[in-house]
Amino acid sequence: MALAEAGARGRLLRWPRVLLFGDSITEYSFQENGWGAYLAERLVRKCDVVNRGISGYNTRWAKLILPRLITGSTSADSIVAVTIFFGANDSALKDLNPKQHVPLEEYAGNLKNMIQYLKSVDITADRIILITPPPLHESAWEKACLAKGDKLNRCNATTGEYAQACVQVARECGTDVLDLWTLMQKNQDFSSYLSDGLHLSTKGNSFLAAQLWSRLENKLSALPSLLPYWRDVDHTNPEASLL
C-alpha cells in the first residue's frame, strides 16, 4: 500500500499535549534529571510534553507571548494540562534589577490575564496548574551575582510575597497551584534544592517532579496509550491494527 493511500485511510494521529510555560526554571527542565524530562518519560505514548520555558522572562512579557503559543481551538483542543511557572524574575528587586522586576499587583494581574486567556480558548481551570517561584537561598545567589559583577538582586522574603500572590490568584480563578516556595521550606535547609540559590538542583528537580506528578497523575491517568502494543499488532494484516 502506498504511503499516501495509507494516510488517506488512517485517522490523523494527534498526541494530546502538556504545555510547560515559564522562565529559565522551565527552560532547563529538559536537562538531565530535569522535572520536565521526568514528566515526558512518565507520559510517553500518552501525550507530548512541550517545553515553552523562556529564560529571563517575567509575566509582563509572558502574557504577550501566550496567545502566540496557543491560538484558539485549533491548537488548544489537544492540550490536557498547562503549567504557568513565573515569579522568580518578577520578584527581582526593582532598584537592582529593574528590567526583570514586575510590581506585585501587576504580577498577580498578569497571572489572571493568562488564566483568562486560556479559559477563552476553552482550556478549563481544571487543566491549569500555577507554580509559585521556589525559595531563594540568598547567600548562594549573592555569590552567583558577585561572580557577574552584580549585587544581590533578589531576597527570599520578597519572593515569598509573590508566591503568596500566586496562591491567591489560583484560589480566585479556580485553578490548581503548587506552592513550591512553602513546600521546599518545610525542610529548614532548603539550599540542597537549588543549584545556585535560584535555579533547581537535581534534588530540587526531583522534588518538583514528584509534587507535580501527584497532581497530574489523576488528571491524565485516563489517557490511553497511543497505538497498540507491538505484540497486539496483527502481523499478517498490520493495516487492521494500525489504520
mmCIF file of C-alpha atoms in Angstrom:
data_model
loop_
_atom_site.group_PDB
_atom_site.id
_atom_site.type_symbol
_atom_site.label_atom_id
_atom_site.label_comp_id
_atom_site.label_asym_id
_atom_site.label_seq_id
_atom_site.Cartn_x
_atom_site.Cartn_y
_atom_site.Cartn_z
ATOM 1 C CA MET A 1 0.000 0.000 0.000
ATOM 2 C CA ALA A 2 1.332 3.430 -0.911
ATOM 3 C CA LEU A 3 2.015 5.795 1.951
ATOM 4 C CA ALA A 4 -0.431 8.347 0.567
ATOM 5 C CA GLU A 5 -3.151 5.708 0.437
ATOM 6 C CA ALA A 6 -2.366 4.569 3.978
ATOM 7 C CA GLY A 7 -2.558 8.160 5.171
ATOM 8 C CA ALA A 8 -5.898 8.627 3.472
ATOM 9 C CA ARG A 9 -7.342 5.515 5.086
ATOM 10 C CA GLY A 10 -5.991 6.117 8.562
ATOM 11 C CA ARG A 11 -7.149 8.738 11.007
ATOM 12 C CA LEU A 12 -4.685 11.509 11.790
ATOM 13 C CA LEU A 13 -2.787 10.641 14.958
ATOM 14 C CA ARG A 14 -2.939 13.597 17.300
ATOM 15 C CA TRP A 15 -0.991 13.325 20.517
ATOM 16 C CA PRO A 16 -2.512 15.210 23.472
ATOM 17 C CA ARG A 17 -0.140 17.841 24.875
ATOM 18 C CA VAL A 18 1.031 19.068 28.257
ATOM 19 C CA LEU A 19 2.403 22.610 27.879
ATOM 20 C CA LEU A 20 5.059 23.834 30.324
ATOM 21 C CA PHE A 21 5.127 27.660 30.240
ATOM 22 C CA GLY A 22 7.624 29.533 32.365
ATOM 23 C CA ASP A 23 11.055 31.101 32.742
ATOM 24 C CA SER A 24 14.513 29.512 32.947
ATOM 25 C CA ILE A 25 13.419 27.010 35.595
ATOM 26 C CA THR A 26 11.072 25.628 32.946
ATOM 27 C CA GLU A 27 13.504 26.067 30.045
ATOM 28 C CA TYR A 28 16.118 23.989 31.901
ATOM 29 C CA SER A 29 13.583 21.316 32.865
ATOM 30 C CA PHE A 30 14.514 19.047 29.949
ATOM 31 C CA GLN A 31 18.140 18.838 31.005
ATOM 32 C CA GLU A 32 19.405 15.594 32.525
ATOM 33 C CA ASN A 33 17.317 14.733 35.609
ATOM 34 C CA GLY A 34 15.054 17.727 34.923
ATOM 35 C CA TRP A 35 11.442 17.840 36.068
ATOM 36 C CA GLY A 36 10.113 18.290 32.521
ATOM 37 C CA ALA A 37 12.086 15.276 31.301
ATOM 38 C CA TYR A 38 10.612 13.264 34.192
ATOM 39 C CA LEU A 39 7.080 14.151 33.082
ATOM 40 C CA ALA A 40 7.872 13.360 29.446
ATOM 41 C CA GLU A 41 9.160 9.931 30.440
ATOM 42 C CA ARG A 42 6.053 9.199 32.525
ATOM 43 C CA LEU A 43 3.731 10.277 29.716
ATOM 44 C CA VAL A 44 5.472 8.777 26.689
ATOM 45 C CA ARG A 45 2.962 7.117 24.320
ATOM 46 C CA LYS A 46 0.191 9.066 26.078
ATOM 47 C CA CYS A 47 0.941 12.708 25.301
ATOM 48 C CA ASP A 48 3.682 15.124 24.301
ATOM 49 C CA VAL A 49 5.240 17.310 26.977
ATOM 50 C CA VAL A 50 6.066 20.618 25.286
ATOM 51 C CA ASN A 51 8.700 22.906 26.827
ATOM 52 C CA ARG A 52 7.913 26.584 26.399
ATOM 53 C CA GLY A 53 10.258 27.905 29.078
ATOM 54 C CA ILE A 54 11.952 31.183 28.191
ATOM 55 C CA SER A 55 14.938 32.123 30.318
ATOM 56 C CA GLY A 56 14.838 35.525 31.984
ATOM 57 C CA TYR A 57 11.205 36.285 31.164
ATOM 58 C CA ASN A 58 8.618 37.689 33.541
ATOM 59 C CA THR A 59 4.809 37.715 33.478
ATOM 60 C CA ARG A 60 4.694 41.117 31.746
ATOM 61 C CA TRP A 61 6.346 39.557 28.714
ATOM 62 C CA ALA A 62 4.762 36.124 29.121
ATOM 63 C CA LYS A 63 1.189 37.378 28.825
ATOM 64 C CA LEU A 64 2.093 38.884 25.432
ATOM 65 C CA ILE A 65 3.551 35.600 24.190
ATOM 66 C CA LEU A 66 0.881 33.162 25.379
ATOM 67 C CA PRO A 67 -1.655 33.951 22.617
ATOM 68 C CA ARG A 68 1.092 33.260 20.078
ATOM 69 C CA LEU A 69 1.707 29.814 21.603
ATOM 70 C CA ILE A 70 -1.931 28.769 21.855
ATOM 71 C CA THR A 71 -4.280 30.170 19.239
ATOM 72 C CA GLY A 72 -7.929 29.332 19.649
ATOM 73 C CA SER A 73 -9.397 25.876 19.368
ATOM 74 C CA THR A 74 -7.052 24.832 16.546
ATOM 75 C CA SER A 75 -4.121 24.448 18.937
ATOM 76 C CA ALA A 76 -5.923 24.414 22.291
ATOM 77 C CA ASP A 77 -8.182 21.403 21.789
ATOM 78 C CA SER A 78 -5.368 18.891 22.253
ATOM 79 C CA ILE A 79 -3.960 20.474 25.447
ATOM 80 C CA VAL A 80 -4.709 18.394 28.518
ATOM 81 C CA ALA A 81 -2.679 20.433 31.025
ATOM 82 C CA VAL A 82 -0.779 23.731 31.226
ATOM 83 C CA THR A 83 1.700 24.788 33.894
ATOM 84 C CA ILE A 84 2.323 28.513 34.425
ATOM 85 C CA PHE A 85 5.566 28.931 36.359
ATOM 86 C CA PHE A 86 6.690 32.540 36.734
ATOM 87 C CA GLY A 87 7.756 34.785 39.583
ATOM 88 C CA ALA A 88 11.469 34.216 40.084
ATOM 89 C CA ASN A 89 12.199 37.151 37.764
ATOM 90 C CA ASP A 90 9.143 39.262 38.570
ATOM 91 C CA SER A 91 10.227 39.315 42.220
ATOM 92 C CA ALA A 92 13.689 40.707 41.449
ATOM 93 C CA LEU A 93 14.357 43.889 43.445
ATOM 94 C CA LYS A 94 13.316 46.948 41.446
ATOM 95 C CA ASP A 95 16.307 49.137 42.334
ATOM 96 C CA LEU A 96 18.846 46.445 41.461
ATOM 97 C CA ASN A 97 17.107 44.650 38.604
ATOM 98 C CA PRO A 98 14.535 46.990 37.025
ATOM 99 C CA LYS A 99 14.429 45.178 33.684
ATOM 100 C CA GLN A 100 13.033 41.917 35.070
ATOM 101 C CA HIS A 101 11.140 43.319 38.067
ATOM 102 C CA VAL A 102 7.348 43.425 37.895
ATOM 103 C CA PRO A 103 5.367 45.041 40.762
ATOM 104 C CA LEU A 104 3.463 42.570 42.932
ATOM 105 C CA GLU A 105 -0.043 43.706 41.950
ATOM 106 C CA GLU A 106 0.837 43.655 38.266
ATOM 107 C CA TYR A 107 2.305 40.158 38.658
ATOM 108 C CA ALA A 108 -0.984 38.914 40.091
ATOM 109 C CA GLY A 109 -2.906 40.688 37.348
ATOM 110 C CA ASN A 110 -0.722 39.150 34.659
ATOM 111 C CA LEU A 111 -1.321 35.648 36.017
ATOM 112 C CA LYS A 112 -5.075 36.302 35.990
ATOM 113 C CA ASN A 113 -4.799 37.623 32.444
ATOM 114 C CA MET A 114 -3.083 34.425 31.286
ATOM 115 C CA ILE A 115 -5.654 32.223 33.010
ATOM 116 C CA GLN A 116 -8.498 34.227 31.475
ATOM 117 C CA TYR A 117 -6.923 33.866 28.037
ATOM 118 C CA LEU A 118 -6.606 30.101 28.421
ATOM 119 C CA LYS A 119 -10.242 29.878 29.503
ATOM 120 C CA SER A 120 -11.226 31.977 26.458
ATOM 121 C CA VAL A 121 -9.791 29.289 24.172
ATOM 122 C CA ASP A 122 -11.609 26.569 26.118
ATOM 123 C CA ILE A 123 -8.762 25.376 28.325
ATOM 124 C CA THR A 124 -10.716 24.915 31.527
ATOM 125 C CA ALA A 125 -9.453 25.824 35.000
ATOM 126 C CA ASP A 126 -9.052 22.167 35.968
ATOM 127 C CA ARG A 127 -6.334 21.820 33.292
ATOM 128 C CA ILE A 128 -4.287 24.784 34.575
ATOM 129 C CA ILE A 129 -1.643 24.490 37.302
ATOM 130 C CA LEU A 130 0.129 27.558 38.662
ATOM 131 C CA ILE A 131 3.560 27.014 40.213
ATOM 132 C CA THR A 132 4.992 29.565 42.636
ATOM 133 C CA PRO A 133 8.647 30.539 42.445
ATOM 134 C CA PRO A 134 10.888 28.398 44.648
ATOM 135 C CA PRO A 135 12.519 29.931 47.718
ATOM 136 C CA LEU A 136 15.690 31.935 47.180
ATOM 137 C CA HIS A 137 18.861 30.972 49.034
ATOM 138 C CA GLU A 138 20.318 34.429 49.368
ATOM 139 C CA SER A 139 23.950 33.668 50.212
ATOM 140 C CA ALA A 140 24.308 31.244 47.287
ATOM 141 C CA TRP A 141 22.583 33.622 44.853
ATOM 142 C CA GLU A 142 24.721 36.512 46.095
ATOM 143 C CA LYS A 143 27.824 34.529 45.117
ATOM 144 C CA ALA A 144 26.375 33.984 41.647
ATOM 145 C CA CYS A 145 25.593 37.706 41.347
ATOM 146 C CA LEU A 146 29.038 38.787 42.549
ATOM 147 C CA ALA A 147 30.666 36.451 40.017
ATOM 148 C CA LYS A 148 28.900 38.500 37.304
ATOM 149 C CA GLY A 149 29.863 41.810 38.897
ATOM 150 C CA ASP A 150 26.353 42.399 40.267
ATOM 151 C CA LYS A 151 24.917 42.897 43.736
ATOM 152 C CA LEU A 152 22.383 40.561 45.337
ATOM 153 C CA ASN A 153 19.256 41.440 43.348
ATOM 154 C CA ARG A 154 16.624 39.244 44.985
ATOM 155 C CA CYS A 155 15.590 38.329 48.527
ATOM 156 C CA ASN A 156 13.616 35.372 49.824
ATOM 157 C CA ALA A 157 11.045 37.402 51.763
ATOM 158 C CA THR A 158 10.080 39.285 48.608
ATOM 159 C CA THR A 159 9.913 36.061 46.604
ATOM 160 C CA GLY A 160 7.561 34.755 49.282
ATOM 161 C CA GLU A 161 5.185 37.684 48.705
ATOM 162 C CA TYR A 162 4.987 36.762 45.026
ATOM 163 C CA ALA A 163 4.454 33.112 45.915
ATOM 164 C CA GLN A 164 1.544 34.088 48.188
ATOM 165 C CA ALA A 165 0.081 36.226 45.407
ATOM 166 C CA CYS A 166 0.311 33.258 43.027
ATOM 167 C CA VAL A 167 -1.546 31.052 45.510
ATOM 168 C CA GLN A 168 -4.230 33.716 45.912
ATOM 169 C CA VAL A 169 -4.696 34.044 42.156
ATOM 170 C CA ALA A 170 -5.163 30.281 41.864
ATOM 171 C CA ARG A 171 -7.754 30.387 44.636
ATOM 172 C CA GLU A 172 -9.659 33.229 42.954
ATOM 173 C CA CYS A 173 -9.501 31.697 39.473
ATOM 174 C CA GLY A 174 -10.263 28.115 40.493
ATOM 175 C CA THR A 175 -7.018 26.562 39.244
ATOM 176 C CA ASP A 176 -4.671 24.157 40.962
ATOM 177 C CA VAL A 177 -1.463 25.556 42.438
ATOM 178 C CA LEU A 178 1.841 24.071 43.520
ATOM 179 C CA ASP A 179 3.245 26.272 46.287
ATOM 180 C CA LEU A 180 6.877 25.402 45.766
ATOM 181 C CA TRP A 181 8.087 28.283 47.954
ATOM 182 C CA THR A 182 6.303 26.912 51.026
ATOM 183 C CA LEU A 183 6.781 23.200 50.359
ATOM 184 C CA MET A 184 10.543 23.444 49.887
ATOM 185 C CA GLN A 185 10.958 25.385 53.115
ATOM 186 C CA LYS A 186 9.293 22.690 55.189
ATOM 187 C CA ASN A 187 12.816 21.317 55.120
ATOM 188 C CA GLN A 188 14.676 24.025 57.065
ATOM 189 C CA ASP A 189 17.827 23.591 54.966
ATOM 190 C CA PHE A 190 16.279 24.074 51.539
ATOM 191 C CA SER A 191 19.594 25.021 49.914
ATOM 192 C CA SER A 192 20.042 21.467 48.582
ATOM 193 C CA TYR A 193 17.025 22.013 46.317
ATOM 194 C CA LEU A 194 18.860 24.811 44.484
ATOM 195 C CA SER A 195 21.959 24.731 42.287
ATOM 196 C CA ASP A 196 22.924 28.398 42.602
ATOM 197 C CA GLY A 197 20.437 29.769 45.100
ATOM 198 C CA LEU A 198 17.781 30.392 42.420
ATOM 199 C CA HIS A 199 17.651 27.532 39.905
ATOM 200 C CA LEU A 200 16.839 23.941 40.794
ATOM 201 C CA SER A 201 19.441 21.300 41.619
ATOM 202 C CA THR A 202 18.950 17.620 40.788
ATOM 203 C CA LYS A 203 17.247 17.195 44.156
ATOM 204 C CA GLY A 204 15.049 20.233 43.522
ATOM 205 C CA ASN A 205 14.052 18.912 40.109
ATOM 206 C CA SER A 206 13.126 15.561 41.641
ATOM 207 C CA PHE A 207 11.115 17.293 44.353
ATOM 208 C CA LEU A 208 9.174 19.405 41.858
ATOM 209 C CA ALA A 209 8.627 16.448 39.539
ATOM 210 C CA ALA A 210 7.141 14.341 42.344
ATOM 211 C CA GLN A 211 4.908 17.155 43.569
ATOM 212 C CA LEU A 212 3.683 17.969 40.084
ATOM 213 C CA TRP A 213 3.160 14.352 39.085
ATOM 214 C CA SER A 214 0.950 13.809 42.140
ATOM 215 C CA ARG A 215 -1.350 16.486 40.680
ATOM 216 C CA LEU A 216 -1.094 15.489 37.029
ATOM 217 C CA GLU A 217 -1.450 11.742 37.512
ATOM 218 C CA ASN A 218 -5.124 11.986 38.448
ATOM 219 C CA LYS A 219 -5.831 14.386 35.582
ATOM 220 C CA LEU A 220 -4.064 12.247 32.978
ATOM 221 C CA SER A 221 -4.496 8.695 34.275
ATOM 222 C CA ALA A 222 -7.386 8.040 31.912
ATOM 223 C CA LEU A 223 -5.340 8.837 28.803
ATOM 224 C CA PRO A 224 -4.855 5.684 26.725
ATOM 225 C CA SER A 225 -1.536 4.553 25.314
ATOM 226 C CA LEU A 226 -1.430 5.587 21.677
ATOM 227 C CA LEU A 227 -1.139 2.787 19.121
ATOM 228 C CA PRO A 228 -1.317 -0.862 20.141
ATOM 229 C CA TYR A 229 1.423 -2.760 21.949
ATOM 230 C CA TRP A 230 3.611 -4.401 19.341
ATOM 231 C CA ARG A 231 2.617 -7.934 20.359
ATOM 232 C CA ASP A 232 -1.007 -6.989 19.694
ATOM 233 C CA VAL A 233 -0.383 -5.916 16.098
ATOM 234 C CA ASP A 234 -1.723 -8.420 13.568
ATOM 235 C CA HIS A 235 1.486 -9.112 11.655
ATOM 236 C CA THR A 236 -0.427 -10.776 8.830
ATOM 237 C CA ASN A 237 -2.599 -7.709 8.352
ATOM 238 C CA PRO A 238 -0.990 -4.725 10.129
ATOM 239 C CA GLU A 239 -3.385 -2.287 8.459
ATOM 240 C CA ALA A 240 -6.204 -3.749 10.543
ATOM 241 C CA SER A 241 -4.340 -2.843 13.725
ATOM 242 C CA LEU A 242 -2.662 0.414 12.763
ATOM 243 C CA LEU A 243 -5.090 2.278 10.471
#
